[in-house]
PDB file of C-alpha atoms and ligand atoms in Angstrom:
ATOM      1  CA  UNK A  21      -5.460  46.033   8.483  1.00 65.00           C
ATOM      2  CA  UNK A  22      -6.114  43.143   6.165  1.00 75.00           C
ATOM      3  CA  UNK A  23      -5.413  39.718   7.668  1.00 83.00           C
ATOM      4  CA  UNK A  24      -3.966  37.261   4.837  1.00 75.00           C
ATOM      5  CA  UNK A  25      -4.712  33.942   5.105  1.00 69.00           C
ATOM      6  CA  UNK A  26      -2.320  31.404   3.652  1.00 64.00           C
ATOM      7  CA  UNK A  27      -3.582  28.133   2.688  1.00 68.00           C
ATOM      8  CA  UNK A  28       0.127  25.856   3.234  1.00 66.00           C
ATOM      9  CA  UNK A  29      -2.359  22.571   3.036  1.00 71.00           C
ATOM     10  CA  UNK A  30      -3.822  23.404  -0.037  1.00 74.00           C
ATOM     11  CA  UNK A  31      -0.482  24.548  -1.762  1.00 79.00           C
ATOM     12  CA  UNK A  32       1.359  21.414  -0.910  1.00 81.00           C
ATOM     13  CA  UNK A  33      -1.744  18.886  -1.638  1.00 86.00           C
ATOM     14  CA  UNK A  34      -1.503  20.813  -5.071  1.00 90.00           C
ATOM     15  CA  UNK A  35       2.254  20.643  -5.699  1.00 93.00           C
ATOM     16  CA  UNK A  36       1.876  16.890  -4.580  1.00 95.00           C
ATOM     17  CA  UNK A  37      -0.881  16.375  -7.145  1.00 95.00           C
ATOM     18  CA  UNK A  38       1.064  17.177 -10.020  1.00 97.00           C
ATOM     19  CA  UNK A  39       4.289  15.552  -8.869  1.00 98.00           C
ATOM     20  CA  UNK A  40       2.082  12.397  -8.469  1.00 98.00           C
ATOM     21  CA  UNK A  41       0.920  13.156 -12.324  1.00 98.00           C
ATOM     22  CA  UNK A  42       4.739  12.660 -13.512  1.00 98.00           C
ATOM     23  CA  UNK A  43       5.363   9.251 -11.585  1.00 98.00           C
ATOM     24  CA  UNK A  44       2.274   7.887 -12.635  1.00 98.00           C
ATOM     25  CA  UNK A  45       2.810   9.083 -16.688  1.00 98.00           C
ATOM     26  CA  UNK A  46       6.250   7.425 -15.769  1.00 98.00           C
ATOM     27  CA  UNK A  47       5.340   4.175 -14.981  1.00 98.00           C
ATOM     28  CA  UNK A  48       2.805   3.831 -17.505  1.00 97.00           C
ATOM     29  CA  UNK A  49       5.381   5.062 -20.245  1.00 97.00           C
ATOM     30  CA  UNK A  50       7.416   2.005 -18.533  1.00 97.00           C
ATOM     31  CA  UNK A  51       4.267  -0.243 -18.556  1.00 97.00           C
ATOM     32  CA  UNK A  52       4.878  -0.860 -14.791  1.00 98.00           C
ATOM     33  CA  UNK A  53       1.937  -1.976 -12.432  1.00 98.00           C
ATOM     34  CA  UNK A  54       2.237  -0.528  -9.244  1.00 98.00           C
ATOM     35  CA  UNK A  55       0.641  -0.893  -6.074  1.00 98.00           C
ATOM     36  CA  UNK A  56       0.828   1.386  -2.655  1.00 98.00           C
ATOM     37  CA  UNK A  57       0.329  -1.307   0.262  1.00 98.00           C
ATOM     38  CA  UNK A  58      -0.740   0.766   3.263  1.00 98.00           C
ATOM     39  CA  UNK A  59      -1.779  -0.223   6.925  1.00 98.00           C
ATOM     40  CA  UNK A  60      -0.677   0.125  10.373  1.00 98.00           C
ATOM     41  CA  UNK A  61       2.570  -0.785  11.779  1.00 97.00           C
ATOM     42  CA  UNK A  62       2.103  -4.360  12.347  1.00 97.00           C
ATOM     43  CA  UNK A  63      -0.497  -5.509  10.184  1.00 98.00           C
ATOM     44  CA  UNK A  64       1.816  -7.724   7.905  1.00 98.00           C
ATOM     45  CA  UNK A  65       2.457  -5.458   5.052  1.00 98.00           C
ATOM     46  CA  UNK A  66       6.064  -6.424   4.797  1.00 98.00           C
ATOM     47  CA  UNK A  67       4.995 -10.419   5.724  1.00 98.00           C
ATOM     48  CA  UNK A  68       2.472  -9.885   3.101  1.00 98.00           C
ATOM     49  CA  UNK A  69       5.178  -8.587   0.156  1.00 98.00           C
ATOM     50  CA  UNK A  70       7.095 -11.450   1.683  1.00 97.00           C
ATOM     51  CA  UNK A  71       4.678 -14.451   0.532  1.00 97.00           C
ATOM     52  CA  UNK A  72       3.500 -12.416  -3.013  1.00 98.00           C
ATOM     53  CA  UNK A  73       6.583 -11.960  -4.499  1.00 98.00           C
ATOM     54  CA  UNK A  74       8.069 -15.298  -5.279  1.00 97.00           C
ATOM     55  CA  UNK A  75       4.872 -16.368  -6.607  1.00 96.00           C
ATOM     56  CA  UNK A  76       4.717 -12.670  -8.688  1.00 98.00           C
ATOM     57  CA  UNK A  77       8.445 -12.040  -9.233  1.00 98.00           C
ATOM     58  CA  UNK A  78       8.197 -15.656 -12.182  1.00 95.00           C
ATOM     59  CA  UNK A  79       6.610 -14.185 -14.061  1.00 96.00           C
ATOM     60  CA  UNK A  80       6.269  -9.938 -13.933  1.00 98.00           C
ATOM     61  CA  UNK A  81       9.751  -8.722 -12.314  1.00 98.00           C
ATOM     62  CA  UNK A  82       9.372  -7.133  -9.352  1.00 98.00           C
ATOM     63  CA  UNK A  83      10.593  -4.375  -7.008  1.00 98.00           C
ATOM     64  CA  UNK A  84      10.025  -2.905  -3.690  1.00 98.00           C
ATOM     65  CA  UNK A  85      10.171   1.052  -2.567  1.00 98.00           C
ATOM     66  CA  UNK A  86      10.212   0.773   1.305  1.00 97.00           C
ATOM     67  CA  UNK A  87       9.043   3.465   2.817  1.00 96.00           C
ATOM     68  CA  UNK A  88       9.650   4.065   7.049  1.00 95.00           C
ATOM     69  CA  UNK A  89      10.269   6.684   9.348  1.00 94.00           C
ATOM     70  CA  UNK A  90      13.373   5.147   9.923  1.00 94.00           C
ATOM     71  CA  UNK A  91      15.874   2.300   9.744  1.00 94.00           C
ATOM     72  CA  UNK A  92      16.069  -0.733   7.291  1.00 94.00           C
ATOM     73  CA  UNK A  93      14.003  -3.470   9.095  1.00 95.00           C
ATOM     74  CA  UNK A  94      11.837  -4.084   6.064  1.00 95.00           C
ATOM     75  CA  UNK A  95      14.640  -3.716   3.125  1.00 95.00           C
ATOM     76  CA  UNK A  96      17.225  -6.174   4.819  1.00 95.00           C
ATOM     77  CA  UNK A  97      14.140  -8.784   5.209  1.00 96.00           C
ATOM     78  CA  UNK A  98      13.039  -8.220   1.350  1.00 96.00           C
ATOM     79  CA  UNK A  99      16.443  -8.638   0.606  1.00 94.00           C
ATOM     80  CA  UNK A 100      16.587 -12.314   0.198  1.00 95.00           C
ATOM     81  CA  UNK A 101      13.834 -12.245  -2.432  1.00 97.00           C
ATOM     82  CA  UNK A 102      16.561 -11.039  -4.813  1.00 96.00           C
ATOM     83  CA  UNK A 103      15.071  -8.261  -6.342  1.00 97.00           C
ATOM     84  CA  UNK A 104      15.509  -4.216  -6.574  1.00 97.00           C
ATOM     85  CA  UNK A 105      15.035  -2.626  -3.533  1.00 97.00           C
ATOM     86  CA  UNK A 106      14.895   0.827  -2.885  1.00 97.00           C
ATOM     87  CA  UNK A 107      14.570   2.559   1.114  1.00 97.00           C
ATOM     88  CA  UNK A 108      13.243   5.742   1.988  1.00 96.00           C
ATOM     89  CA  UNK A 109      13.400   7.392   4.960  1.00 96.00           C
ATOM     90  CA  UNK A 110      11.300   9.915   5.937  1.00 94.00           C
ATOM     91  CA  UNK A 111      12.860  11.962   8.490  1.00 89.00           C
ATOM     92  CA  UNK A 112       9.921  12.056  10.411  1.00 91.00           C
ATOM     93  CA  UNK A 113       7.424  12.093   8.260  1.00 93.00           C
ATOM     94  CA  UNK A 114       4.803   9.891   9.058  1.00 96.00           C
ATOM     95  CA  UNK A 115       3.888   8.918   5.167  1.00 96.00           C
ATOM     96  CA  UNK A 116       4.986   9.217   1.655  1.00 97.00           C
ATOM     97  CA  UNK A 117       4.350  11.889  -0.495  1.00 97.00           C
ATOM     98  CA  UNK A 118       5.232  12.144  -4.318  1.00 97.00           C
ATOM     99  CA  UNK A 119       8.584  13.576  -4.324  1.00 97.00           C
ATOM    100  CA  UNK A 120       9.518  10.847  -2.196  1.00 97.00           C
ATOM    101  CA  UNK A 121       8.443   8.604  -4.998  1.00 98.00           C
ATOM    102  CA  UNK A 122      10.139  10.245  -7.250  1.00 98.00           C
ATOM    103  CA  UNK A 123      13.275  10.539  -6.214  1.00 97.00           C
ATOM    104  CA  UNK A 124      12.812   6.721  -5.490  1.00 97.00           C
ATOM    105  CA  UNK A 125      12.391   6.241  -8.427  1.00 98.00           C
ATOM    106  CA  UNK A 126      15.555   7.769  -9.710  1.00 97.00           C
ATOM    107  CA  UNK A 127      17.140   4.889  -8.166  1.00 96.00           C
ATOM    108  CA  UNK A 128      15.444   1.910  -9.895  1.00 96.00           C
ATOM    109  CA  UNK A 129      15.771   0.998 -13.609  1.00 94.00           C
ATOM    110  CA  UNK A 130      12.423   0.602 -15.085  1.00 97.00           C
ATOM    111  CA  UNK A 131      13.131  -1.001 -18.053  1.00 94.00           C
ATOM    112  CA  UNK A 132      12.036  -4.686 -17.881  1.00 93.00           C
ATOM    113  CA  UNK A 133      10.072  -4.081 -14.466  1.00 98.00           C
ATOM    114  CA  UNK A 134       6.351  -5.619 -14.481  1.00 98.00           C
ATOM    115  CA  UNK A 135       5.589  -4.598 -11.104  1.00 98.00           C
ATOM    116  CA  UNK A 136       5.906  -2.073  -8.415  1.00 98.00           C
ATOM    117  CA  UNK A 137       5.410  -2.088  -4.834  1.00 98.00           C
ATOM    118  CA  UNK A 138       5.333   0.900  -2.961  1.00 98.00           C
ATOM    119  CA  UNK A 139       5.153  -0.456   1.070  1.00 98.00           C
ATOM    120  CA  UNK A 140       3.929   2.869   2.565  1.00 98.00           C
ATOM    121  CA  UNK A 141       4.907   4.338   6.382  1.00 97.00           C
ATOM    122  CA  UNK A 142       2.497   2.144   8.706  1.00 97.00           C
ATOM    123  CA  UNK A 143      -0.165   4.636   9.556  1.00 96.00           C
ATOM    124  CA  UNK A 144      -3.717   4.923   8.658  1.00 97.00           C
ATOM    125  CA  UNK A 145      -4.271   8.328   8.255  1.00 97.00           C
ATOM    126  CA  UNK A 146      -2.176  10.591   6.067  1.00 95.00           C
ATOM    127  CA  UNK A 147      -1.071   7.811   3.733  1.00 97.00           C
ATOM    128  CA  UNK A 148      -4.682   8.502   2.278  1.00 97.00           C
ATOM    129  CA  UNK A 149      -4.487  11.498   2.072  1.00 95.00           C
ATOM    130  CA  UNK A 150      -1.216  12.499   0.043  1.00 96.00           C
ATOM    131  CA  UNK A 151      -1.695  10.327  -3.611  1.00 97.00           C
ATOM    132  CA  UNK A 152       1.459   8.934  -5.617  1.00 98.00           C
ATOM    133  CA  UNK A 153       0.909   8.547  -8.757  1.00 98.00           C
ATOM    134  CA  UNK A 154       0.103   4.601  -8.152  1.00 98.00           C
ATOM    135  CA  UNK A 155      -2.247   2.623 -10.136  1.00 98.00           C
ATOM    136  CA  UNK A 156      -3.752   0.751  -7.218  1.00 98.00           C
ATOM    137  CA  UNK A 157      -4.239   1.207  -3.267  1.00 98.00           C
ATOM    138  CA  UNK A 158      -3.997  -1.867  -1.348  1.00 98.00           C
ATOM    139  CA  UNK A 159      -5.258  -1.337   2.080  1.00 98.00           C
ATOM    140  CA  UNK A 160      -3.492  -4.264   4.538  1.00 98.00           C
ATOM    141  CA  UNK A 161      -6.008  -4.641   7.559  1.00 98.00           C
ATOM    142  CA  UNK A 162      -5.506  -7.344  10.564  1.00 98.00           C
ATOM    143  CA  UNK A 163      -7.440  -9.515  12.614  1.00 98.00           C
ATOM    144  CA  UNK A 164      -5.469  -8.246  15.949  1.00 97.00           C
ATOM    145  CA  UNK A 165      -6.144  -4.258  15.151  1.00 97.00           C
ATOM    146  CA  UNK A 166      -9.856  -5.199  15.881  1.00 96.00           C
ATOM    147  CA  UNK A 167     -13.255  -4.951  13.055  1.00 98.00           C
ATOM    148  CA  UNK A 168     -13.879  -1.213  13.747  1.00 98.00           C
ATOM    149  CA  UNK A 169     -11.054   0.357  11.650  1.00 98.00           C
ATOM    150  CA  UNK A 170     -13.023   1.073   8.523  1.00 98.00           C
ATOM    151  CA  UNK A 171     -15.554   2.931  10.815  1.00 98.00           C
ATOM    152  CA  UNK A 172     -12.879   4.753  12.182  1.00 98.00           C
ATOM    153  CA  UNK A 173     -10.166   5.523   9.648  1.00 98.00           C
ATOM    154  CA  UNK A 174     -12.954   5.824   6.412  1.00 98.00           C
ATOM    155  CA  UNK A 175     -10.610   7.715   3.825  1.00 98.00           C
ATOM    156  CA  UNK A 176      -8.521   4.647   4.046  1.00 98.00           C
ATOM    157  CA  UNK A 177     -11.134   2.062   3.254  1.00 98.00           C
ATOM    158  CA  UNK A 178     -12.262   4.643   0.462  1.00 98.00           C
ATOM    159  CA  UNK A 179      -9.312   5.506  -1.509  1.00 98.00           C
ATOM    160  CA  UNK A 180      -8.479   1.582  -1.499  1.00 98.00           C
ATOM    161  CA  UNK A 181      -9.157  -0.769  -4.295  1.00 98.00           C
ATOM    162  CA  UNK A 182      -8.080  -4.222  -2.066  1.00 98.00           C
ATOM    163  CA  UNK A 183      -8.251  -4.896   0.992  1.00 98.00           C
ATOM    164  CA  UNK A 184      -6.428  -7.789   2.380  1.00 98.00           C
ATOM    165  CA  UNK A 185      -7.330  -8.892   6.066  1.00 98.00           C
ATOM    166  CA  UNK A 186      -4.371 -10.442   7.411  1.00 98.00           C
ATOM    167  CA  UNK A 187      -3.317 -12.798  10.556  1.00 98.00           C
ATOM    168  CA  UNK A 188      -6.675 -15.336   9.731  1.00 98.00           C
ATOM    169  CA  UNK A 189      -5.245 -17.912  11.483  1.00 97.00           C
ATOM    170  CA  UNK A 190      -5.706 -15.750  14.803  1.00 98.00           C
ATOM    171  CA  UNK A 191      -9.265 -15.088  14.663  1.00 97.00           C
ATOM    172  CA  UNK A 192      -9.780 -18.311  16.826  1.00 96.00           C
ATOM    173  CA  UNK A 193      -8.364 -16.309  19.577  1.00 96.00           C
ATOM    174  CA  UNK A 194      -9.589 -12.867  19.496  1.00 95.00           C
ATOM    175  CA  UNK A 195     -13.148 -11.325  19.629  1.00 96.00           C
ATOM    176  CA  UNK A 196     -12.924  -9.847  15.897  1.00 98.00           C
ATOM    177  CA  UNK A 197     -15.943 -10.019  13.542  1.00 98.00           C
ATOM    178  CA  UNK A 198     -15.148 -10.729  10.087  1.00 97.00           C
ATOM    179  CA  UNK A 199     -19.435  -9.809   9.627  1.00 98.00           C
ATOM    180  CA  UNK A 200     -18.990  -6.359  11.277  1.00 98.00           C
ATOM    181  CA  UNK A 201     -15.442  -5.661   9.740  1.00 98.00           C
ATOM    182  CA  UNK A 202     -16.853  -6.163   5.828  1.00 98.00           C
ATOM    183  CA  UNK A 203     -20.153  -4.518   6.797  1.00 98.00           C
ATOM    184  CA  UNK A 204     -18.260  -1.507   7.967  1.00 98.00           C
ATOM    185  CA  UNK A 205     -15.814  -1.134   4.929  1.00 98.00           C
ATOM    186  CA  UNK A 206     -18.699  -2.013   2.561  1.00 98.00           C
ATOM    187  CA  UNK A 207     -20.998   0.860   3.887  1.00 98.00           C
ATOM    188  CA  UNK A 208     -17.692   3.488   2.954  1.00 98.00           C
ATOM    189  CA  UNK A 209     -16.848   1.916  -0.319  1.00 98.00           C
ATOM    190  CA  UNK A 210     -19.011  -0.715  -1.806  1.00 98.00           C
ATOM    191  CA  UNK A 211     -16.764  -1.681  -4.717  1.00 98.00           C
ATOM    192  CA  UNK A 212     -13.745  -2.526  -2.049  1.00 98.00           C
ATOM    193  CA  UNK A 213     -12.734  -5.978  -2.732  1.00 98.00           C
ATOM    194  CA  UNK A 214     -11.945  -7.832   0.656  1.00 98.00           C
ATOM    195  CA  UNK A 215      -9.880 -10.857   0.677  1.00 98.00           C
ATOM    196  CA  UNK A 216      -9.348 -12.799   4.317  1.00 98.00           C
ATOM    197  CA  UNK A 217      -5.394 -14.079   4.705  1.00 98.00           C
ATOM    198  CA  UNK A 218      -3.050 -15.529   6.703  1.00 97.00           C
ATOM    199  CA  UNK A 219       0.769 -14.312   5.484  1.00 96.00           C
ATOM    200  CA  UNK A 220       1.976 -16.902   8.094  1.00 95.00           C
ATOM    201  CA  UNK A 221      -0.009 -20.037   6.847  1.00 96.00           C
ATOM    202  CA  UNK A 222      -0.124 -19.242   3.218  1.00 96.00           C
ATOM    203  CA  UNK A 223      -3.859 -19.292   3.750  1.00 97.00           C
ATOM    204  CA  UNK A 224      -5.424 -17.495  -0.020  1.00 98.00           C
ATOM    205  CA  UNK A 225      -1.820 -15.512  -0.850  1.00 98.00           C
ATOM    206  CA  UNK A 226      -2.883 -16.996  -3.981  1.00 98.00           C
ATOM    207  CA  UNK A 227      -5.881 -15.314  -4.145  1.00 98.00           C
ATOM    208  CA  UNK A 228      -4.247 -11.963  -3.768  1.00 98.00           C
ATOM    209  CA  UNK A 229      -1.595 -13.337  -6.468  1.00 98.00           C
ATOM    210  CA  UNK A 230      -4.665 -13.557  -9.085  1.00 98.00           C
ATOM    211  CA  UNK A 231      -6.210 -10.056  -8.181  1.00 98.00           C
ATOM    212  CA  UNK A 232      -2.690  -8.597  -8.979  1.00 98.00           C
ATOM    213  CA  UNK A 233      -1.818 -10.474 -11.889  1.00 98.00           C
ATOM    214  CA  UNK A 234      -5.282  -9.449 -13.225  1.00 97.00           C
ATOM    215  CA  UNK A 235      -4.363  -5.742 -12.440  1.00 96.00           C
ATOM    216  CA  UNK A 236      -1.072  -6.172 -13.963  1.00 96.00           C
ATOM    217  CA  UNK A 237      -2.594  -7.643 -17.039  1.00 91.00           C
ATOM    218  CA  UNK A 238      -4.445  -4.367 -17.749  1.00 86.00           C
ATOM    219  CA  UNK A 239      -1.428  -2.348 -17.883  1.00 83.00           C
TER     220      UNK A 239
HETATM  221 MG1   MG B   7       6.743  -3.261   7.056  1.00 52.93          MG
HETATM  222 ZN1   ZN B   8       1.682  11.653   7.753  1.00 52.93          ZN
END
């Protein structure tokens, strides 16, 4: 007897692919910069959205899809900012994947929005792996996770057009090597564009302000 061999990966990477088509032709049609910030839990992506978007939100209106496993930690503390905000929750699943998007995207109304941020699950794996349909990846690193993560999680550093190495104003006390850290994520992808910050001093947000507004320009 014949064994058959179903590929489920393959099928679903496929059926993301061309969901992740439509949300990108989408926000292009609604000339909409958008952004997936991605990291692990605790690295400051939500600190990081934080100190951008009153700086951003002047002048390119802004809003946030928040994606998490669970709860509304992150929505309730971009609330104040006084923009859209739209949660997901995954039931589990440990990243986004298009028809999340999508249907997030139901909820917004596009007309008149300059820029989209996508804050991903915190995880440094699959996030990678499953695309959007987002213009740029933004890859939000931190002093306290240690300088071997490129080494070790390299589809991240790849896939990423920014990275932005949070929590600066720690590296006083820890052992991490800002040297080995860009040497590793340079060696994976050479064109990744790494910007040191601290969300909690301010220290070069508006250097990250400047990359995006140059991104957003392009649109
Ligand atoms: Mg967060
Ligand atoms: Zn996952």
């Amino acid at each position: 007897m014949n064994v058959k061999v179903i590929k489920i990966g393959e099928n679903l990477l496929a059926e993301n692919d061309k969901i992740a088509g439509a949300n990108a032709e989408l926000l292009r049609h609604n000339g909409i910069a958008s952004f997936n910030v991605m990291g692990t839990p605790g690295a400051g992506k939500t600190a990081l959205l934080e100190s951008l978007i009153p700086e951003l939100n002047r002048k390119f209106p802004c809003a946030v899809i928040e994606g998490d496993i669970a709860g509304t930690f992150d929505s309730e503390r971009l609330k104040k900012l006084g923009i859209p905000i739209v949660q997901i929750n995954t039931a589990g699943a440990c990243h986004l994947e298009a028809f999340m998007l999508q249907k997030g995207l139901e909820h917004l109304s596009l007309g008149g929005l300059k820029i989209l941020f996508v804050e991903n699950v915190g995880n440094l794996v699959c996030p990678a792996e499953f695309t959007l349909g987002i213009m740029k990846n933004i890859i939000v690193s931190s002093v306290t996770e240690g300088d071997d993560k490129p080494a070790k999680y390299p589809l991240m550093y790849k896939i990423s057009h920014l990275c932005v190495l949070n929590k600066t104003d720690l590296l006083d006390l820890s052992t991490f090597s800002p040297e080995k850290f860009n040497a590793y994520a340079k060696e994976i992808n050479p064109a990744l564009e790494i910007i040191p910050v601290s969300a909690k001093t301010g220290e070069n947000i508006d250097k990250i302000v400047t990359w995006i507004t140059n991104a957003v320009r392009v649109v």
